CSV table of C-alpha atoms in Angstrom, one decimal:
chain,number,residue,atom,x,y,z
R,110,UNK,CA,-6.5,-72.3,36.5
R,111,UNK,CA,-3.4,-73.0,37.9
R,112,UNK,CA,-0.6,-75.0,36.3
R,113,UNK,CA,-1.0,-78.0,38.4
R,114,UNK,CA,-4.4,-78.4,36.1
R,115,UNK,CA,-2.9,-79.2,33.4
R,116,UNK,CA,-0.7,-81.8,34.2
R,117,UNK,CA,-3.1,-84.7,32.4
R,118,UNK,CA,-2.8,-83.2,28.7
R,119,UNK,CA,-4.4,-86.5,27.0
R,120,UNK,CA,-7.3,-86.5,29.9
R,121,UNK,CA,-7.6,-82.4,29.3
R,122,UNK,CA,-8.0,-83.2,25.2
R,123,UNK,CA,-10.3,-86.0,25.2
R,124,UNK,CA,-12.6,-84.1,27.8
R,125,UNK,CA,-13.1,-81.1,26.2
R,126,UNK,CA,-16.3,-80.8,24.4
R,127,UNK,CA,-17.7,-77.8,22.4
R,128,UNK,CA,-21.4,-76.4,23.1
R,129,UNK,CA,-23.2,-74.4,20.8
R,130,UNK,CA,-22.0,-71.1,19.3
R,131,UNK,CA,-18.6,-72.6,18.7
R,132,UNK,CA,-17.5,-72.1,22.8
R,133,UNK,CA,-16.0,-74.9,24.2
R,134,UNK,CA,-16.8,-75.6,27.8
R,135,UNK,CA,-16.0,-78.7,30.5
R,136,UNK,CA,-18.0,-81.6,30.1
R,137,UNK,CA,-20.4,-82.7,32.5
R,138,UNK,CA,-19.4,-84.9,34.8
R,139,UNK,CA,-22.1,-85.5,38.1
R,140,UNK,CA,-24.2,-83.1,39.5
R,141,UNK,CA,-22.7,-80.3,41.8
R,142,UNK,CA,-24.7,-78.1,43.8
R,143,UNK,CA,-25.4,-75.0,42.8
R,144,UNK,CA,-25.8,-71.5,44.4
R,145,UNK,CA,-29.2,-71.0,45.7
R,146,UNK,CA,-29.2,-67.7,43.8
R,147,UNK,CA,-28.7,-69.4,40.8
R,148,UNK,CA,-30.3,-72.1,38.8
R,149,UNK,CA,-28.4,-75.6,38.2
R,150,UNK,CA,-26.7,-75.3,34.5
R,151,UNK,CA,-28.7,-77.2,31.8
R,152,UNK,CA,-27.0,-79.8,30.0
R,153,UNK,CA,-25.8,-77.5,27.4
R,154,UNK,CA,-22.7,-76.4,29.8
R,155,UNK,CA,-21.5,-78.5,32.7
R,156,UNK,CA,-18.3,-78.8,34.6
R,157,UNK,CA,-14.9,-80.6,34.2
R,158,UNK,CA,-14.7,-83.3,36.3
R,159,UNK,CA,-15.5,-82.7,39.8
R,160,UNK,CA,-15.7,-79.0,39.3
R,161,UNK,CA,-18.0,-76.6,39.5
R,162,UNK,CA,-20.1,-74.2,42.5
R,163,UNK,CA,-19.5,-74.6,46.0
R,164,UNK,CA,-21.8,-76.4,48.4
R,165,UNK,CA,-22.0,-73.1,50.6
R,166,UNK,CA,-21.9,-70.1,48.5
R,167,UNK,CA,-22.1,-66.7,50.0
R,168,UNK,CA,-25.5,-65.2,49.8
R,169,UNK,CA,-25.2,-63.0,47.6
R,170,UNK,CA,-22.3,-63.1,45.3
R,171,UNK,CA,-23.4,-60.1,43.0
R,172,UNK,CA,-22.5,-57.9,45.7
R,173,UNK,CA,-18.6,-59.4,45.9
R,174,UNK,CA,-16.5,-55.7,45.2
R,175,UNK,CA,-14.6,-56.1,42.4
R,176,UNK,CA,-10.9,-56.4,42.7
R,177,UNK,CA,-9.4,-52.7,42.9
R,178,UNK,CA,-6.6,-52.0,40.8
R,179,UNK,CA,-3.3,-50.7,42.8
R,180,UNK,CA,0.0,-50.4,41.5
R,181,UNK,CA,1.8,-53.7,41.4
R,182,UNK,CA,5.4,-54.9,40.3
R,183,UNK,CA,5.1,-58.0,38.1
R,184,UNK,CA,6.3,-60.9,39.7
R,185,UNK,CA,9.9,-61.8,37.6
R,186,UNK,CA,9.8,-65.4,38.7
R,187,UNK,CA,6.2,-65.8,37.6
R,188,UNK,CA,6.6,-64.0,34.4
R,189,UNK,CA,9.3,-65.6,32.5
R,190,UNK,CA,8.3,-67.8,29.3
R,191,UNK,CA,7.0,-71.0,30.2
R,192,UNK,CA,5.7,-74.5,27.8
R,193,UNK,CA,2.1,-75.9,28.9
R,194,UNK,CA,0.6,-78.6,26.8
R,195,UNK,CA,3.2,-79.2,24.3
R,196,UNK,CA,2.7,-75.2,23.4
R,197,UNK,CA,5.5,-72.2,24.4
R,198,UNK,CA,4.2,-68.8,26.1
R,199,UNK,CA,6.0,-65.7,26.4
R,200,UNK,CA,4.5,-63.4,29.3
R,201,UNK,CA,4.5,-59.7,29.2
R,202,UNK,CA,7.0,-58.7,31.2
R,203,UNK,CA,5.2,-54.9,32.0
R,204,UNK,CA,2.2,-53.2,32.1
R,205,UNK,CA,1.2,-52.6,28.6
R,206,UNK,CA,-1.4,-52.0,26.3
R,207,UNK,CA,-4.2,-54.8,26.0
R,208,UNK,CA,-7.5,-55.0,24.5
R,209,UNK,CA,-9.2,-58.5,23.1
R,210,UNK,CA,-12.6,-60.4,22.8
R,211,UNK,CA,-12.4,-63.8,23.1
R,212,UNK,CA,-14.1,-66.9,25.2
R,213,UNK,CA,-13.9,-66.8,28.6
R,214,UNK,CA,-14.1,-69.8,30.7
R,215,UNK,CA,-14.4,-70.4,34.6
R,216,UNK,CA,-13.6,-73.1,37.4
R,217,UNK,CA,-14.5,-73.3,40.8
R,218,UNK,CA,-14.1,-75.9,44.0
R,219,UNK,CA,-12.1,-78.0,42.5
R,220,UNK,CA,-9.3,-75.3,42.8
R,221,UNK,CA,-10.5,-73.6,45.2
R,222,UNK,CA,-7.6,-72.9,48.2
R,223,UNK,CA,-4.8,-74.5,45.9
R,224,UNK,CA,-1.7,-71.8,45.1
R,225,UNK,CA,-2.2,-70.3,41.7
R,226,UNK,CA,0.7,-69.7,39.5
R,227,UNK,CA,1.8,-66.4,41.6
R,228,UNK,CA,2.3,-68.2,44.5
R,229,UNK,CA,-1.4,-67.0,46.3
R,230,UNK,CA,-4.2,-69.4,47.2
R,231,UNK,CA,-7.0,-69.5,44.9
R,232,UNK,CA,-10.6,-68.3,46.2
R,233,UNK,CA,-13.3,-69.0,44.1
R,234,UNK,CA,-15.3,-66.2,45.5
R,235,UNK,CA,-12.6,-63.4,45.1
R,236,UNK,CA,-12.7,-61.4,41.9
R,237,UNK,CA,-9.5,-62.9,39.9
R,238,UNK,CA,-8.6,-64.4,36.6
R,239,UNK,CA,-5.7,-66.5,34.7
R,240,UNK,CA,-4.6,-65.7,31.7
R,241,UNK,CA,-1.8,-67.2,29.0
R,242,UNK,CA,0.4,-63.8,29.0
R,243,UNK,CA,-0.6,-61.1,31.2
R,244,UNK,CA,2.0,-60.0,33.6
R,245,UNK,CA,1.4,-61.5,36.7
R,246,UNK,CA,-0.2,-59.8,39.0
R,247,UNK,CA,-1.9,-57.5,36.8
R,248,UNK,CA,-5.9,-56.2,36.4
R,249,UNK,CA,-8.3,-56.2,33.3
R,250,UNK,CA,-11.5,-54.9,33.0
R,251,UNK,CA,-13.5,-58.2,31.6
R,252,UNK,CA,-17.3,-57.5,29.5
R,253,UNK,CA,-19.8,-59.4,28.7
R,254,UNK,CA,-21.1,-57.5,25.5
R,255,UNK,CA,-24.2,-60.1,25.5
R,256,UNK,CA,-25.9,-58.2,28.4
R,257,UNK,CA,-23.3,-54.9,28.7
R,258,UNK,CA,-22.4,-56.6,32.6
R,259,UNK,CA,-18.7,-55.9,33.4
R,260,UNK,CA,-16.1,-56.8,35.9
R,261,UNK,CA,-12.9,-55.9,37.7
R,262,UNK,CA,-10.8,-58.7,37.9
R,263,UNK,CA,-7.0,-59.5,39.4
R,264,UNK,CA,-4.7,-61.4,37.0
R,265,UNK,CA,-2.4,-63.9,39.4
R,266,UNK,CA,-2.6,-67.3,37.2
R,267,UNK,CA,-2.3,-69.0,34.0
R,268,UNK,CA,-4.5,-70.7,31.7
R,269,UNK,CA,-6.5,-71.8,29.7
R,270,UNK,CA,-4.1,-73.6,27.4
R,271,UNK,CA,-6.6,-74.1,24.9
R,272,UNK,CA,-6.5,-71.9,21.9
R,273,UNK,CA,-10.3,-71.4,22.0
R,274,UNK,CA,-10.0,-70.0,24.9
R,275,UNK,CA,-8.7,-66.1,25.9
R,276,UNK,CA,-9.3,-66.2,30.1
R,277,UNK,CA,-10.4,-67.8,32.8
R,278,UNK,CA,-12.0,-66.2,35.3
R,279,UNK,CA,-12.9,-67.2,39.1
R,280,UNK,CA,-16.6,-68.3,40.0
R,281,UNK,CA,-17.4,-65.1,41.0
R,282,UNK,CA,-16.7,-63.3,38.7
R,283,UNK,CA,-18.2,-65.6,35.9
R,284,UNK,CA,-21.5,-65.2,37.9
R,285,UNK,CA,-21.6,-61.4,37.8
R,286,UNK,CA,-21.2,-61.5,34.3
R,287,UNK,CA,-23.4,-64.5,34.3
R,288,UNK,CA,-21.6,-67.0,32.6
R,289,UNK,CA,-22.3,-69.8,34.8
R,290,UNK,CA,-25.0,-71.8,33.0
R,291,UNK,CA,-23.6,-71.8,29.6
R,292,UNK,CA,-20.0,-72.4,30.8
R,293,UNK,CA,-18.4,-70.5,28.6
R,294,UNK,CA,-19.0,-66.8,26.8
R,295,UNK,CA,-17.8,-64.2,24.6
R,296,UNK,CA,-16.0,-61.9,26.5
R,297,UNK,CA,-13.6,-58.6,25.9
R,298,UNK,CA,-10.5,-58.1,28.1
R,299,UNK,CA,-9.0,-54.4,28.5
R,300,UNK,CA,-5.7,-53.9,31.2
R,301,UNK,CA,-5.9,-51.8,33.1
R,302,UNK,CA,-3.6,-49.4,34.7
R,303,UNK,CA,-3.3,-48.7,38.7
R,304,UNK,CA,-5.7,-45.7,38.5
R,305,UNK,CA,-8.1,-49.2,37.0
R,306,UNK,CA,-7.8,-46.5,33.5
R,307,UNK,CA,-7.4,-48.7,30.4
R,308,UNK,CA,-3.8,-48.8,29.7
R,309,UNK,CA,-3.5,-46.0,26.9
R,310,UNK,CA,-0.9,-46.3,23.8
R,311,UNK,CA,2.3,-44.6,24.4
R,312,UNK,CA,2.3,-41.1,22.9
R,313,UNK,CA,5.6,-41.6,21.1
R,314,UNK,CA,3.5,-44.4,18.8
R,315,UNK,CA,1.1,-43.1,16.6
R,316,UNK,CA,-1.7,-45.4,15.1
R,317,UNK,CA,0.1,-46.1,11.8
R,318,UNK,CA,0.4,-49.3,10.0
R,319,UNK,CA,3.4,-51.4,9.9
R,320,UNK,CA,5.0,-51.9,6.7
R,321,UNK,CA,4.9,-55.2,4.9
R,322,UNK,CA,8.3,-56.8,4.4
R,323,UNK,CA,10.2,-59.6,3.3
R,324,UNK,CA,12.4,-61.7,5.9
R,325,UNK,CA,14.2,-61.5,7.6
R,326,UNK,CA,14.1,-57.8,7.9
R,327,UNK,CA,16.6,-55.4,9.9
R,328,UNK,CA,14.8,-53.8,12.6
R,329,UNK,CA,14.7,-50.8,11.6
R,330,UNK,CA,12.9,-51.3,8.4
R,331,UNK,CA,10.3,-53.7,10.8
R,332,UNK,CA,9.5,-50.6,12.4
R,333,UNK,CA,9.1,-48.6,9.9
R,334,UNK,CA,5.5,-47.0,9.4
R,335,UNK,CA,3.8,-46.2,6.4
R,336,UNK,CA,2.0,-43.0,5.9
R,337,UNK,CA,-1.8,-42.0,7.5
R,338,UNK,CA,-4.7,-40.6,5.8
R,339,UNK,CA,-6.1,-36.8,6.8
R,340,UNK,CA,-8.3,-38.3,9.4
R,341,UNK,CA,-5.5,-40.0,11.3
R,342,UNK,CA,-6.6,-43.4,10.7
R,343,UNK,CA,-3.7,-45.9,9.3
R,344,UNK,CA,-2.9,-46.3,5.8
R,345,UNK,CA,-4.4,-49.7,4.0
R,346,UNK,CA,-2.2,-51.9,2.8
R,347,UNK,CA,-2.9,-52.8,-1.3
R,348,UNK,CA,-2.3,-56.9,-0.6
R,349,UNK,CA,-1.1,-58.8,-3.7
R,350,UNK,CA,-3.7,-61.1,-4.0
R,351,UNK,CA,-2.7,-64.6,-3.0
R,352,UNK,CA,-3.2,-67.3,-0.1
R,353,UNK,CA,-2.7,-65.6,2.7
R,354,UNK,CA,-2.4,-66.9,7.0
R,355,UNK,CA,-4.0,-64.6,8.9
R,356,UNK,CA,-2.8,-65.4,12.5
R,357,UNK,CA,-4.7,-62.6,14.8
R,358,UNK,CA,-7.3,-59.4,14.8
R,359,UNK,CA,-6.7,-56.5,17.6
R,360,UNK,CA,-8.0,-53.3,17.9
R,361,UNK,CA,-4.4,-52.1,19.2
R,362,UNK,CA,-1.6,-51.9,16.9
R,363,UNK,CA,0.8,-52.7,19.6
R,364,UNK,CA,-1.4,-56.0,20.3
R,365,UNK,CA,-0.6,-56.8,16.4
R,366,UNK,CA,3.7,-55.7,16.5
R,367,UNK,CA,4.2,-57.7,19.3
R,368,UNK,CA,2.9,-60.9,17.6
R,369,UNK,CA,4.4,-60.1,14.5
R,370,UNK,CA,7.4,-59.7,16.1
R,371,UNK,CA,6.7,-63.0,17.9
R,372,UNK,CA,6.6,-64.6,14.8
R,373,UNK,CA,9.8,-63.0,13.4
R,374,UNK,CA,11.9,-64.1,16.4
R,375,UNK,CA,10.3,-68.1,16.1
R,376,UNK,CA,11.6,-68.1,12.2
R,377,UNK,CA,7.5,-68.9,11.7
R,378,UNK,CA,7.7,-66.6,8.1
R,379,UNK,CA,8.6,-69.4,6.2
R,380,UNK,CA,10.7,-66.5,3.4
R,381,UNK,CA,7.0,-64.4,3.1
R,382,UNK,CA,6.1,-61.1,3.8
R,383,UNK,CA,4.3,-60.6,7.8
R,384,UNK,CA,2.2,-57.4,8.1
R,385,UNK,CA,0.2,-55.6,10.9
R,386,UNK,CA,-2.2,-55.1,8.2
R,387,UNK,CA,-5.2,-52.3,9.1
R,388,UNK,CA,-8.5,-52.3,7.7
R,389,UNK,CA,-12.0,-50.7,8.7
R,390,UNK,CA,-10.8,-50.6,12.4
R,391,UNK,CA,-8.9,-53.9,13.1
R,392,UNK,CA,-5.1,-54.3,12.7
R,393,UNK,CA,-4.5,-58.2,11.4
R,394,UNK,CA,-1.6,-60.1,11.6
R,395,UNK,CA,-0.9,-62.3,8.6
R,396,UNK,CA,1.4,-63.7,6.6
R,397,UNK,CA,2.2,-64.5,2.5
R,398,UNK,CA,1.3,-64.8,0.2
R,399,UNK,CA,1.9,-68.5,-0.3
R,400,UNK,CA,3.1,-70.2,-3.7
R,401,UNK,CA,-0.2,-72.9,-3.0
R,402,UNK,CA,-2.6,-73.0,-0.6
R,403,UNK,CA,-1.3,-76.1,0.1
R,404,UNK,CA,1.7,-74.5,1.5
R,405,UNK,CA,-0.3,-71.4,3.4
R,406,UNK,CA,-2.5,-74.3,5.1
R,407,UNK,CA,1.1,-75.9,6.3
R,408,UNK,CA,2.2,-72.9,7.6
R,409,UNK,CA,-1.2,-71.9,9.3
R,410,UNK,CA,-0.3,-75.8,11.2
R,411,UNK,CA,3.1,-75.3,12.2
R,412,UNK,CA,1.8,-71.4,13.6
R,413,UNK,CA,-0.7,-73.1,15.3
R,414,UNK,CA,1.8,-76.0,16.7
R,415,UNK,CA,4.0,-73.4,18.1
R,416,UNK,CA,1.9,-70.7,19.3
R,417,UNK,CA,-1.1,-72.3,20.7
R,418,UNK,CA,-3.3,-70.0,18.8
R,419,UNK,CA,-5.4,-70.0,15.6
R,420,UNK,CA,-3.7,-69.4,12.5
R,421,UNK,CA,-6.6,-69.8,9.1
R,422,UNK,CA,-5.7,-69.4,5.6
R,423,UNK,CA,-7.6,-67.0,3.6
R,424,UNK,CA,-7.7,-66.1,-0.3
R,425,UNK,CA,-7.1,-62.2,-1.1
């Protein structure tokens, strides 16, 4: 969605409703026409406000190409950090490493020909997608690993600022991966590079696991990596057990360094130990342990607060 979307926070909260499984998607609010090649969305998704399909779709929208990825300079003006919804962002400035799984969400006509936040016109029926961080422009391959379908989509907007929510995508491309009657689905996001290659890890940064360390650290120590087992796979960290905020999952390391880096610069360590902590195939960022969990579930707020994203306390 674009930024102008956003501008009624207290409308935006008080909207939002959540549908089974956990998703949240936009509320129901009238009834808009569908596609004819697809059925009217039961009331267990809906639309926010006046949006939802257009009133003349094109007849066959499976057969929309996705977008094709081509080598792009991201747009400085449209990439520096930004606040939406009480909440700070800091976009990648470069093309980088990216892989997530996360809910996507969609909108439709009532953005459609309105300038996204790159400047371009939004088109409900071209193959694009917003997103809190991406570099803008910028192109991600998006799954659906319910039914295996997956897309091609152009990055040139931001959103959603909701911390339930990973991307939005356009109505088009929501409907290949048919999302459109439950609103809202589990999706995983990869970049892509101009070749539309996922974006490989640099060779110069092997898979090992970043020490834990007290702060604030020098940087040299942050970057420090511990050693790797026989089979290449990164060391596990022996956690002191404890009350622990665990603040993100990725399947890339660099995913996991640049939050805890993130969370280094915003002074959000509160005097405890951060880690890109690796086990059985997912690097997690958290931080402690805590004196209390009392204390760890204050903390796990105030990430929240200035992050936007979820931030849970959990007992090694």
């Amino acid at each position: 969605m674009n930024s102008a979307r956003y501008v009624l926070p207290a409308i935006l909260s008080v909207l939002l409703v959540a549908c089974g499984g956990g998703t949240a998607v936009k509320p129901e609010t009238g009834k808009a026409q569908p596609p004819s090649t697809q059925k009217a969305p039961s009331k267990k998704g809906g639309y926010y406000l006046d949006d939802g399909p257009g009133d003349n779709p094109p007849g066959d929208i499976d057969n929309i190409p996705d977008a094709v990825p081509r080598a792009e300079t991201p747009l400085p003006r449209a990439n520096r950090p930004y606040s939406a919804l009480g909440h700070r962002y800091t976009p990648m400035t470069e093309h980088s490493p990216y892989k997530q799984r996360g809910v996507a969400s969609w909108y439709g006509k009532r953005y459609h020909g309105q300038k996204t936040s790159s400047g371009e016109i939004y088109d409900m029926y071209g193959m694009t997608g917003a997103h809190t961080i991406l570099p803008l422009p910028s192109y991600v391959r998006v799954t659906n690993p319910e039914n295996g379908r997956s897309v091609v989509v152009r990055i040139n907007d931001r959103g959603p600022f909701h911390d339930d929510r990973l991307i939005d995508l356009s109505y088009a491309a929501a409907y290949k991966l048919r999302l459109i009657e439950k609103g809202s689905g589990i999706v995983d996001v990869e970049a892509l590079d101009a070749n539309g290659k996922v974006i490989p890890l640099p060779q110069s940064a092997p898979p090992a696991q970043q020490s834990a360390k007290p702060l604030p650290a020098p940087p040299a120590e942050r970057n420090a990596p511990t050693s790797t087992n026989a089979m290449n796979e990164p060391a596990v960290n022996q956690a002191v057990s404890g009350d622990y905020v665990q603040v993100g999952a990725f399947s890339l390391k660099a995913n996991g360094d640049r939050l805890v880096e993130t969370l280094q610069q915003q002074k959000l360590a509160d005097n405890v130990q951060v880690e890109n902590w690796y086990n059985a195939g997912t690097y997690r960022v958290r931080l402690g342990p805590y004196s209390s969990r009392q204390q760890a579930e204050a903390a796990a707020a105030k990430i929240k607060q200035a992050l936007n994203t979820n931030a849970i306390v959990i007992r090694q």
